[in-house]
PDB file of C-alpha atoms and ligand atoms in Angstrom:
ATOM      1  CA  THR A 108       0.000   0.000   0.000  1.00 74.00           C
ATOM      2  CA  GLN A 109       1.089   3.572  -0.723  1.00 82.00           C
ATOM      3  CA  PRO A 110       1.994   5.734   2.283  1.00 92.00           C
ATOM      4  CA  VAL A 111      -0.372   8.648   2.987  1.00 96.00           C
ATOM      5  CA  PRO A 112       1.022  11.562   0.908  1.00 97.00           C
ATOM      6  CA  VAL A 113       2.458  14.598   2.693  1.00 98.00           C
ATOM      7  CA  ILE A 114       3.066  18.118   1.404  1.00 98.00           C
ATOM      8  CA  ALA A 115       5.772  19.714   3.578  1.00 98.00           C
ATOM      9  CA  ILE A 116       5.844  23.525   3.676  1.00 98.00           C
ATOM     10  CA  ASP A 117       8.836  24.932   5.552  1.00 98.00           C
ATOM     11  CA  GLY A 118      10.152  28.470   5.790  1.00 97.00           C
ATOM     12  CA  PRO A 119      10.874  31.463   8.002  1.00 96.00           C
ATOM     13  CA  SER A 120       8.434  33.287  10.250  1.00 93.00           C
ATOM     14  CA  ALA A 121       5.382  34.972   8.693  1.00 94.00           C
ATOM     15  CA  SER A 122       6.216  33.840   5.163  1.00 96.00           C
ATOM     16  CA  GLY A 123       2.621  32.617   4.799  1.00 97.00           C
ATOM     17  CA  LYS A 124       3.152  28.904   5.534  1.00 97.00           C
ATOM     18  CA  GLY A 125       0.060  28.500   7.700  1.00 96.00           C
ATOM     19  CA  THR A 126      -2.222  30.437   5.372  1.00 97.00           C
ATOM     20  CA  VAL A 127      -1.008  28.613   2.264  1.00 98.00           C
ATOM     21  CA  ALA A 128      -1.077  25.202   4.021  1.00 98.00           C
ATOM     22  CA  GLU A 129      -4.685  25.702   5.091  1.00 97.00           C
ATOM     23  CA  ARG A 130      -5.805  26.834   1.638  1.00 98.00           C
ATOM     24  CA  VAL A 131      -4.036  23.961  -0.112  1.00 98.00           C
ATOM     25  CA  ALA A 132      -5.450  21.440   2.391  1.00 98.00           C
ATOM     26  CA  ALA A 133      -8.954  22.843   1.893  1.00 97.00           C
ATOM     27  CA  ALA A 134      -8.614  22.656  -1.901  1.00 97.00           C
ATOM     28  CA  LEU A 135      -7.495  19.008  -1.711  1.00 97.00           C
ATOM     29  CA  GLY A 136      -9.707  17.942   1.215  1.00 97.00           C
ATOM     30  CA  TRP A 137      -6.576  16.922   3.165  1.00 97.00           C
ATOM     31  CA  GLN A 138      -5.595  17.191   6.850  1.00 96.00           C
ATOM     32  CA  VAL A 139      -3.462  20.107   8.024  1.00 95.00           C
ATOM     33  CA  LEU A 140      -0.757  20.343  10.706  1.00 95.00           C
ATOM     34  CA  ASP A 141       0.490  23.699  12.041  1.00 96.00           C
ATOM     35  CA  SER A 142       3.586  22.319  13.793  1.00 97.00           C
ATOM     36  CA  GLY A 143       4.653  25.737  15.083  1.00 97.00           C
ATOM     37  CA  SER A 144       1.562  25.904  17.250  1.00 96.00           C
ATOM     38  CA  LEU A 145       2.830  22.859  19.191  1.00 96.00           C
ATOM     39  CA  TYR A 146       6.083  24.674  20.050  1.00 98.00           C
ATOM     40  CA  ARG A 147       4.035  27.741  20.970  1.00 97.00           C
ATOM     41  CA  ILE A 148       1.777  25.730  23.324  1.00 97.00           C
ATOM     42  CA  VAL A 149       4.798  24.065  24.950  1.00 98.00           C
ATOM     43  CA  ALA A 150       6.408  27.474  25.552  1.00 98.00           C
ATOM     44  CA  LEU A 151       3.202  28.868  27.045  1.00 98.00           C
ATOM     45  CA  ALA A 152       2.692  25.824  29.293  1.00 97.00           C
ATOM     46  CA  ALA A 153       6.313  26.033  30.493  1.00 98.00           C
ATOM     47  CA  MET A 154       6.027  29.757  31.263  1.00 97.00           C
ATOM     48  CA  ARG A 155       2.785  29.172  33.161  1.00 96.00           C
ATOM     49  CA  ALA A 156       4.378  26.340  35.145  1.00 96.00           C
ATOM     50  CA  GLY A 157       7.378  28.515  35.975  1.00 97.00           C
ATOM     51  CA  VAL A 158       9.760  26.180  34.134  1.00 98.00           C
ATOM     52  CA  ALA A 159      12.748  27.987  32.601  1.00 98.00           C
ATOM     53  CA  LEU A 160      12.715  27.846  28.796  1.00 98.00           C
ATOM     54  CA  ASP A 161      16.266  26.453  28.728  1.00 98.00           C
ATOM     55  CA  ASP A 162      15.523  23.665  31.230  1.00 98.00           C
ATOM     56  CA  GLU A 163      15.621  20.816  28.693  1.00 98.00           C
ATOM     57  CA  ALA A 164      14.338  17.999  30.933  1.00 98.00           C
ATOM     58  CA  GLY A 165      11.669  20.204  32.491  1.00 98.00           C
ATOM     59  CA  VAL A 166      10.323  21.532  29.179  1.00 98.00           C
ATOM     60  CA  ALA A 167      10.510  18.072  27.549  1.00 98.00           C
ATOM     61  CA  ALA A 168       8.434  16.620  30.396  1.00 97.00           C
ATOM     62  CA  ILE A 169       5.801  19.275  29.720  1.00 97.00           C
ATOM     63  CA  ALA A 170       5.916  18.569  25.954  1.00 97.00           C
ATOM     64  CA  ALA A 171       5.460  14.820  26.547  1.00 96.00           C
ATOM     65  CA  THR A 172       2.327  15.220  28.661  1.00 93.00           C
ATOM     66  CA  LEU A 173       0.764  18.328  27.165  1.00 91.00           C
ATOM     67  CA  PRO A 174      -3.025  18.420  27.694  1.00 89.00           C
ATOM     68  CA  ALA A 175      -3.540  20.300  24.408  1.00 91.00           C
ATOM     69  CA  ARG A 176      -6.224  19.833  21.748  1.00 89.00           C
ATOM     70  CA  PHE A 177      -7.294  21.488  18.499  1.00 88.00           C
ATOM     71  CA  GLU A 178     -11.044  21.881  18.252  1.00 88.00           C
ATOM     72  CA  ALA A 179     -12.973  23.694  15.530  1.00 85.00           C
ATOM     73  CA  GLY A 180     -10.179  26.175  14.883  1.00 85.00           C
ATOM     74  CA  ARG A 181      -9.538  26.745  18.607  1.00 93.00           C
ATOM     75  CA  VAL A 182      -6.452  25.708  20.576  1.00 94.00           C
ATOM     76  CA  LEU A 183      -7.172  24.375  24.047  1.00 94.00           C
ATOM     77  CA  LEU A 184      -4.659  23.863  26.851  1.00 94.00           C
ATOM     78  CA  ALA A 185      -6.545  21.698  29.336  1.00 92.00           C
ATOM     79  CA  ALA A 186      -9.810  23.677  29.738  1.00 91.00           C
ATOM     80  CA  ASP A 187      -8.214  26.984  28.690  1.00 95.00           C
ATOM     81  CA  ASP A 188      -8.716  28.546  25.252  1.00 97.00           C
ATOM     82  CA  VAL A 189      -5.217  29.780  24.309  1.00 97.00           C
ATOM     83  CA  THR A 190      -5.896  30.416  20.590  1.00 95.00           C
ATOM     84  CA  THR A 191      -5.009  34.105  20.782  1.00 92.00           C
ATOM     85  CA  GLU A 192      -2.390  33.949  23.517  1.00 94.00           C
ATOM     86  CA  ILE A 193      -0.084  31.544  21.636  1.00 96.00           C
ATOM     87  CA  ARG A 194       0.163  34.147  18.802  1.00 90.00           C
ATOM     88  CA  THR A 195       1.696  36.855  21.011  1.00 87.00           C
ATOM     89  CA  GLU A 196       5.346  37.812  20.465  1.00 84.00           C
ATOM     90  CA  ALA A 197       6.175  36.411  23.931  1.00 91.00           C
ATOM     91  CA  CYS A 198       5.011  32.983  22.803  1.00 95.00           C
ATOM     92  CA  SER A 199       6.729  33.358  19.406  1.00 90.00           C
ATOM     93  CA  VAL A 200      10.061  34.041  21.070  1.00 90.00           C
ATOM     94  CA  GLY A 201       9.413  31.359  23.721  1.00 96.00           C
ATOM     95  CA  ALA A 202       8.599  28.800  21.010  1.00 96.00           C
ATOM     96  CA  SER A 203      11.878  29.424  19.221  1.00 93.00           C
ATOM     97  CA  LYS A 204      13.751  29.022  22.533  1.00 95.00           C
ATOM     98  CA  VAL A 205      12.214  25.650  23.458  1.00 97.00           C
ATOM     99  CA  ALA A 206      12.616  24.572  19.808  1.00 96.00           C
ATOM    100  CA  VAL A 207      16.430  24.426  20.156  1.00 95.00           C
ATOM    101  CA  LEU A 208      16.136  21.643  22.774  1.00 97.00           C
ATOM    102  CA  PRO A 209      16.543  18.167  21.181  1.00 97.00           C
ATOM    103  CA  ALA A 210      14.502  16.390  23.906  1.00 98.00           C
ATOM    104  CA  VAL A 211      11.580  18.753  23.286  1.00 98.00           C
ATOM    105  CA  ARG A 212      11.668  18.132  19.524  1.00 98.00           C
ATOM    106  CA  GLU A 213      11.837  14.400  20.186  1.00 97.00           C
ATOM    107  CA  ALA A 214       8.811  14.571  22.513  1.00 97.00           C
ATOM    108  CA  LEU A 215       6.745  16.274  19.782  1.00 97.00           C
ATOM    109  CA  LEU A 216       7.700  13.884  16.969  1.00 97.00           C
ATOM    110  CA  GLY A 217       5.069  11.181  17.466  1.00 95.00           C
ATOM    111  CA  TRP A 218       2.324  13.711  18.002  1.00 93.00           C
ATOM    112  CA  GLN A 219       3.138  15.407  14.686  1.00 96.00           C
ATOM    113  CA  ARG A 220       3.278  12.104  12.783  1.00 97.00           C
ATOM    114  CA  ASP A 221      -0.168  11.158  14.130  1.00 95.00           C
ATOM    115  CA  TYR A 222      -1.589  13.844  11.812  1.00 95.00           C
ATOM    116  CA  ARG A 223      -0.603  11.796   8.775  1.00 97.00           C
ATOM    117  CA  LEU A 224      -4.076  10.488   7.947  1.00 97.00           C
ATOM    118  CA  ALA A 225      -5.774   9.673   4.634  1.00 96.00           C
ATOM    119  CA  PRO A 226      -6.308  11.072   2.139  1.00 96.00           C
ATOM    120  CA  GLY A 227      -3.247  13.282   2.762  1.00 97.00           C
ATOM    121  CA  LEU A 228      -1.579  15.855   4.998  1.00 98.00           C
ATOM    122  CA  VAL A 229      -0.312  19.394   4.440  1.00 98.00           C
ATOM    123  CA  ALA A 230       2.188  20.197   7.224  1.00 98.00           C
ATOM    124  CA  ASP A 231       3.944  23.509   7.825  1.00 98.00           C
ATOM    125  CA  GLY A 232       6.909  24.399  10.030  1.00 98.00           C
ATOM    126  CA  ARG A 233      10.707  24.369   9.889  1.00 97.00           C
ATOM    127  CA  ASP A 234      11.608  20.661   9.704  1.00 98.00           C
ATOM    128  CA  MET A 235       8.560  19.070   8.051  1.00 98.00           C
ATOM    129  CA  GLY A 236      10.579  18.021   4.991  1.00 98.00           C
ATOM    130  CA  SER A 237      13.874  17.347   6.772  1.00 97.00           C
ATOM    131  CA  VAL A 238      12.986  15.482   9.989  1.00 97.00           C
ATOM    132  CA  VAL A 239       9.286  14.842  10.589  1.00 98.00           C
ATOM    133  CA  PHE A 240       8.220  13.757   7.073  1.00 98.00           C
ATOM    134  CA  PRO A 241      11.456  13.213   5.101  1.00 98.00           C
ATOM    135  CA  ASP A 242       9.521  11.038   2.620  1.00 97.00           C
ATOM    136  CA  ALA A 243       7.072  13.875   1.819  1.00 98.00           C
ATOM    137  CA  ALA A 244       5.762  13.660  -1.745  1.00 97.00           C
ATOM    138  CA  LEU A 245       6.212  17.415  -2.200  1.00 98.00           C
ATOM    139  CA  LYS A 246       8.499  19.811  -0.304  1.00 98.00           C
ATOM    140  CA  ILE A 247       8.161  23.589  -0.533  1.00 98.00           C
ATOM    141  CA  PHE A 248      10.486  26.215   0.922  1.00 98.00           C
ATOM    142  CA  LEU A 249       8.238  29.246   1.340  1.00 98.00           C
ATOM    143  CA  THR A 250       9.938  32.576   1.950  1.00 97.00           C
ATOM    144  CA  ALA A 251       9.705  36.359   1.457  1.00 97.00           C
ATOM    145  CA  SER A 252      11.857  39.359   2.375  1.00 96.00           C
ATOM    146  CA  ALA A 253      12.091  40.135   6.106  1.00 95.00           C
ATOM    147  CA  GLU A 254      10.354  43.479   5.527  1.00 95.00           C
ATOM    148  CA  ALA A 255       7.415  41.889   3.696  1.00 97.00           C
ATOM    149  CA  ARG A 256       7.083  39.280   6.435  1.00 97.00           C
ATOM    150  CA  ALA A 257       7.184  41.822   9.276  1.00 95.00           C
ATOM    151  CA  GLU A 258       4.477  43.823   7.510  1.00 96.00           C
ATOM    152  CA  ARG A 259       2.277  40.740   7.169  1.00 95.00           C
ATOM    153  CA  ARG A 260       2.708  39.856  10.833  1.00 91.00           C
ATOM    154  CA  TYR A 261       1.956  43.466  11.835  1.00 93.00           C
ATOM    155  CA  LYS A 262      -1.333  43.417   9.914  1.00 93.00           C
ATOM    156  CA  GLN A 263      -2.254  40.030  11.381  1.00 89.00           C
ATOM    157  CA  LEU A 264      -1.669  41.185  14.975  1.00 87.00           C
ATOM    158  CA  MET A 265      -3.580  44.433  14.439  1.00 90.00           C
ATOM    159  CA  ASP A 266      -6.518  42.472  12.988  1.00 91.00           C
ATOM    160  CA  LYS A 267      -6.556  40.334  16.131  1.00 85.00           C
ATOM    161  CA  GLY A 268      -6.463  43.409  18.333  1.00 86.00           C
ATOM    162  CA  LEU A 269      -2.998  42.534  19.664  1.00 81.00           C
ATOM    163  CA  ALA A 270      -0.398  45.225  20.292  1.00 82.00           C
ATOM    164  CA  ALA A 271       2.376  45.434  17.705  1.00 84.00           C
ATOM    165  CA  ASN A 272       5.370  47.612  16.917  1.00 90.00           C
ATOM    166  CA  MET A 273       6.847  47.347  13.437  1.00 92.00           C
ATOM    167  CA  GLN A 274      10.503  47.777  14.437  1.00 93.00           C
ATOM    168  CA  SER A 275      10.350  45.306  17.310  1.00 90.00           C
ATOM    169  CA  LEU A 276       8.498  42.819  15.075  1.00 90.00           C
ATOM    170  CA  LEU A 277      11.252  43.083  12.474  1.00 94.00           C
ATOM    171  CA  ASP A 278      13.933  42.686  15.157  1.00 93.00           C
ATOM    172  CA  ASP A 279      12.179  39.667  16.735  1.00 89.00           C
ATOM    173  CA  LEU A 280      11.678  38.063  13.370  1.00 91.00           C
ATOM    174  CA  ARG A 281      15.344  38.413  12.398  1.00 94.00           C
ATOM    175  CA  GLU A 282      16.482  37.131  15.801  1.00 92.00           C
ATOM    176  CA  ARG A 283      14.131  34.142  15.592  1.00 90.00           C
ATOM    177  CA  ASP A 284      15.105  33.313  11.985  1.00 93.00           C
ATOM    178  CA  ALA A 285      18.763  33.406  13.012  1.00 93.00           C
ATOM    179  CA  ARG A 286      18.126  31.099  15.990  1.00 90.00           C
ATOM    180  CA  ASP A 287      16.063  28.704  13.822  1.00 91.00           C
ATOM    181  CA  ALA A 288      18.725  28.577  11.100  1.00 93.00           C
ATOM    182  CA  ALA A 289      21.750  28.294  13.413  1.00 94.00           C
ATOM    183  CA  ARG A 290      20.593  25.546  15.763  1.00 92.00           C
ATOM    184  CA  PRO A 291      22.326  22.184  15.330  1.00 93.00           C
ATOM    185  CA  VAL A 292      19.103  20.155  15.551  1.00 93.00           C
ATOM    186  CA  ALA A 293      16.535  20.450  12.730  1.00 94.00           C
ATOM    187  CA  PRO A 294      17.710  23.868  11.511  1.00 95.00           C
ATOM    188  CA  LEU A 295      15.617  25.930   9.115  1.00 95.00           C
ATOM    189  CA  MET A 296      17.032  25.463   5.621  1.00 94.00           C
ATOM    190  CA  LYS A 297      16.057  24.973   2.028  1.00 96.00           C
ATOM    191  CA  LEU A 298      16.490  21.293   1.190  1.00 97.00           C
ATOM    192  CA  PRO A 299      17.940  20.382  -2.206  1.00 97.00           C
ATOM    193  CA  ASP A 300      14.703  18.525  -3.066  1.00 97.00           C
ATOM    194  CA  ALA A 301      12.397  21.407  -2.019  1.00 98.00           C
ATOM    195  CA  ALA A 302      10.786  23.800  -4.511  1.00 98.00           C
ATOM    196  CA  LEU A 303      11.577  27.451  -3.723  1.00 98.00           C
ATOM    197  CA  LEU A 304       8.569  29.759  -3.478  1.00 98.00           C
ATOM    198  CA  ASP A 305       9.435  33.434  -2.820  1.00 98.00           C
ATOM    199  CA  THR A 306       6.244  35.402  -2.174  1.00 97.00           C
ATOM    200  CA  THR A 307       7.782  38.856  -1.616  1.00 97.00           C
ATOM    201  CA  GLU A 308       5.878  39.991  -4.725  1.00 97.00           C
ATOM    202  CA  LEU A 309       3.197  37.287  -4.746  1.00 97.00           C
ATOM    203  CA  ASP A 310      -0.208  37.210  -3.034  1.00 97.00           C
ATOM    204  CA  VAL A 311      -1.796  34.253  -1.228  1.00 98.00           C
ATOM    205  CA  GLU A 312      -3.789  33.179  -4.309  1.00 98.00           C
ATOM    206  CA  GLY A 313      -0.608  33.108  -6.388  1.00 98.00           C
ATOM    207  CA  ALA A 314       1.236  31.058  -3.770  1.00 98.00           C
ATOM    208  CA  VAL A 315      -1.634  28.555  -3.465  1.00 98.00           C
ATOM    209  CA  ALA A 316      -1.827  28.226  -7.269  1.00 98.00           C
ATOM    210  CA  PHE A 317       1.941  27.540  -7.418  1.00 98.00           C
ATOM    211  CA  VAL A 318       1.633  24.691  -4.901  1.00 98.00           C
ATOM    212  CA  LEU A 319      -1.495  23.198  -6.509  1.00 98.00           C
ATOM    213  CA  ASP A 320       0.251  23.220  -9.920  1.00 97.00           C
ATOM    214  CA  LEU A 321       3.077  21.139  -8.466  1.00 97.00           C
ATOM    215  CA  VAL A 322       0.547  18.821  -6.789  1.00 97.00           C
ATOM    216  CA  ARG A 323      -1.180  18.199 -10.133  1.00 95.00           C
ATOM    217  CA  GLY A 324       2.131  17.905 -11.956  1.00 94.00           C
ATOM    218  CA  ARG A 325       3.140  15.087  -9.629  1.00 92.00           C
ATOM    219  CA  GLY A 326      -0.226  13.373  -9.836  1.00 91.00           C
ATOM    220  CA  LEU A 327      -0.768  13.700  -6.080  1.00 91.00           C
ATOM    221  CA  ALA A 328      -4.396  14.772  -6.078  1.00 82.00           C
ATOM    222  CA  ALA A 329      -6.986  12.104  -6.768  1.00 66.00           C
ATOM    223  CA  GLY A 330      -9.532  13.220  -9.351  1.00 50.00           C
TER     224      GLY A 330
HETATM  225  O1  LIG B 422       2.610  30.518   9.057  1.00 61.17           O
HETATM  226  P1  LIG B 422       3.469  31.732   8.805  1.00 61.17           P
HETATM  227  O2  LIG B 422       4.008  32.331  10.047  1.00 61.17           O
HETATM  228  O3  LIG B 422       4.542  31.494   7.792  1.00 61.17           O
HETATM  229  O4  LIG B 422       2.538  32.835   8.133  1.00 61.17           O
HETATM  230  P2  LIG B 422       0.973  33.080   8.344  1.00 61.17           P
HETATM  231  O5  LIG B 422       0.596  32.927   9.756  1.00 61.17           O
HETATM  232  O6  LIG B 422       0.249  32.266   7.322  1.00 61.17           O
HETATM  233  O7  LIG B 422       0.823  34.623   8.045  1.00 61.17           O
HETATM  234  C1  LIG B 422       1.007  35.185   6.824  1.00 61.17           C
HETATM  235  C2  LIG B 422       0.139  36.449   6.689  1.00 61.17           C
HETATM  236  O8  LIG B 422       0.572  37.119   5.511  1.00 61.17           O
HETATM  237  C3  LIG B 422      -1.338  36.162   6.519  1.00 61.17           C
HETATM  238  O9  LIG B 422      -2.076  37.191   7.132  1.00 61.17           O
HETATM  239  C4  LIG B 422      -1.544  36.190   5.028  1.00 61.17           C
HETATM  240  O10 LIG B 422      -2.824  36.620   4.637  1.00 61.17           O
HETATM  241  C5  LIG B 422      -0.471  37.161   4.543  1.00 61.17           C
HETATM  242  N1  LIG B 422       0.134  36.815   3.242  1.00 61.17           N
HETATM  243  C6  LIG B 422       0.531  35.528   2.940  1.00 61.17           C
HETATM  244  O11 LIG B 422       0.387  34.622   3.767  1.00 61.17           O
HETATM  245  N2  LIG B 422       1.101  35.207   1.724  1.00 61.17           N
HETATM  246  C7  LIG B 422       1.281  36.156   0.822  1.00 61.17           C
HETATM  247  N3  LIG B 422       1.830  35.814  -0.342  1.00 61.17           N
HETATM  248  C8  LIG B 422       0.899  37.457   1.108  1.00 61.17           C
HETATM  249  C9  LIG B 422       0.330  37.778   2.341  1.00 61.17           C
HETATM  250  O1  LIG B 423       4.181  31.693  12.710  1.00 61.17           O
HETATM  251  P1  LIG B 423       5.684  31.712  12.683  1.00 61.17           P
HETATM  252  O2  LIG B 423       6.208  31.251  11.350  1.00 61.17           O
HETATM  253  O3  LIG B 423       6.283  32.979  13.147  1.00 61.17           O
HETATM  254  O4  LIG B 423       6.171  30.653  13.748  1.00 61.17           O
HETATM  255  P2  LIG B 423       5.654  29.190  13.989  1.00 61.17           P
HETATM  256  O5  LIG B 423       5.652  28.395  12.724  1.00 61.17           O
HETATM  257  O6  LIG B 423       4.387  29.229  14.745  1.00 61.17           O
HETATM  258  O7  LIG B 423       6.823  28.613  14.904  1.00 61.17           O
HETATM  259  C1  LIG B 423       7.213  29.244  16.100  1.00 61.17           C
HETATM  260  C2  LIG B 423       8.619  28.779  16.430  1.00 61.17           C
HETATM  261  O8  LIG B 423       8.573  27.363  16.659  1.00 61.17           O
HETATM  262  C3  LIG B 423       9.633  28.964  15.300  1.00 61.17           C
HETATM  263  O9  LIG B 423      10.328  30.183  15.392  1.00 61.17           O
HETATM  264  C4  LIG B 423      10.570  27.794  15.481  1.00 61.17           C
HETATM  265  O10 LIG B 423      11.615  28.104  16.373  1.00 61.17           O
HETATM  266  C5  LIG B 423       9.728  26.729  16.135  1.00 61.17           C
HETATM  267  N1  LIG B 423       9.347  25.668  15.193  1.00 61.17           N
HETATM  268  C6  LIG B 423      10.255  24.659  14.961  1.00 61.17           C
HETATM  269  O11 LIG B 423      11.353  24.689  15.483  1.00 61.17           O
HETATM  270  N2  LIG B 423       9.934  23.611  14.162  1.00 61.17           N
HETATM  271  C7  LIG B 423       8.740  23.564  13.560  1.00 61.17           C
HETATM  272  N3  LIG B 423       8.453  22.522  12.786  1.00 61.17           N
HETATM  273  C8  LIG B 423       7.811  24.596  13.767  1.00 61.17           C
HETATM  274  C9  LIG B 423       8.143  25.648  14.587  1.00 61.17           C
END
């Protein structure tokens, strides 16, 4: 039997991975995994428990027993709705700090792979194509200039009614990209077998069309 096909979308912060992944999954009727949200929930749970974000064993223990669920577009941590809170800059920075810890990444591996269900999965993050789903049928490296990405994040936060400052967003984004690319375990990078999609001058529709063209070209979509 054929393995369940995976489309892996990796790239830097605010490049549009989540938006494009959701639209592609909806077009195909496939499952979707926002792997970054898992790192965000772990960071939030650690901060709430008073566990230092560089305490590898402590954070990994939290990651291994996380009472988190995704329900109808909401993110729940135990009985708490944390959908909005995990999108704050504090949780973005926290996520990228716990993400450097190998034991934390290991603890989240099985959970991520559980999302691989028929008829297919669109997964976005930093290591979807390199570590979590190395046999993905299609790998995309989605990127855009740092300025374009900071602007997109700014608009997103304003729309959600969250406070945002353009310069500090740009600084955070650059710092986080650098940490994601420099870490020894599962660093952010463009794989040789990934298609490059630079959306600095491309809108969401254009990015989705690019991915769906590749999907059809490879005969991945049934019907
Ligand atoms: O998941 P990631 O952090 O990479 O990005 P996102 O959460 O999908 O946010 C990207 C934001 O930029 C969304 O508000 C999109 O509507 C917007 N955007 C995009 O995703 N792609 C473009 N080509 C242009 C704008
Ligand atoms: O939305 P944005 O692209 O800014 O971030 P995210 O995808 O929600 O991920 C938040 C942080 O989690 C990233 O900065 C990475 O450090 C980490 N992450 C990771 O290490 N591996 C993944 N597969 C996904 C996220």
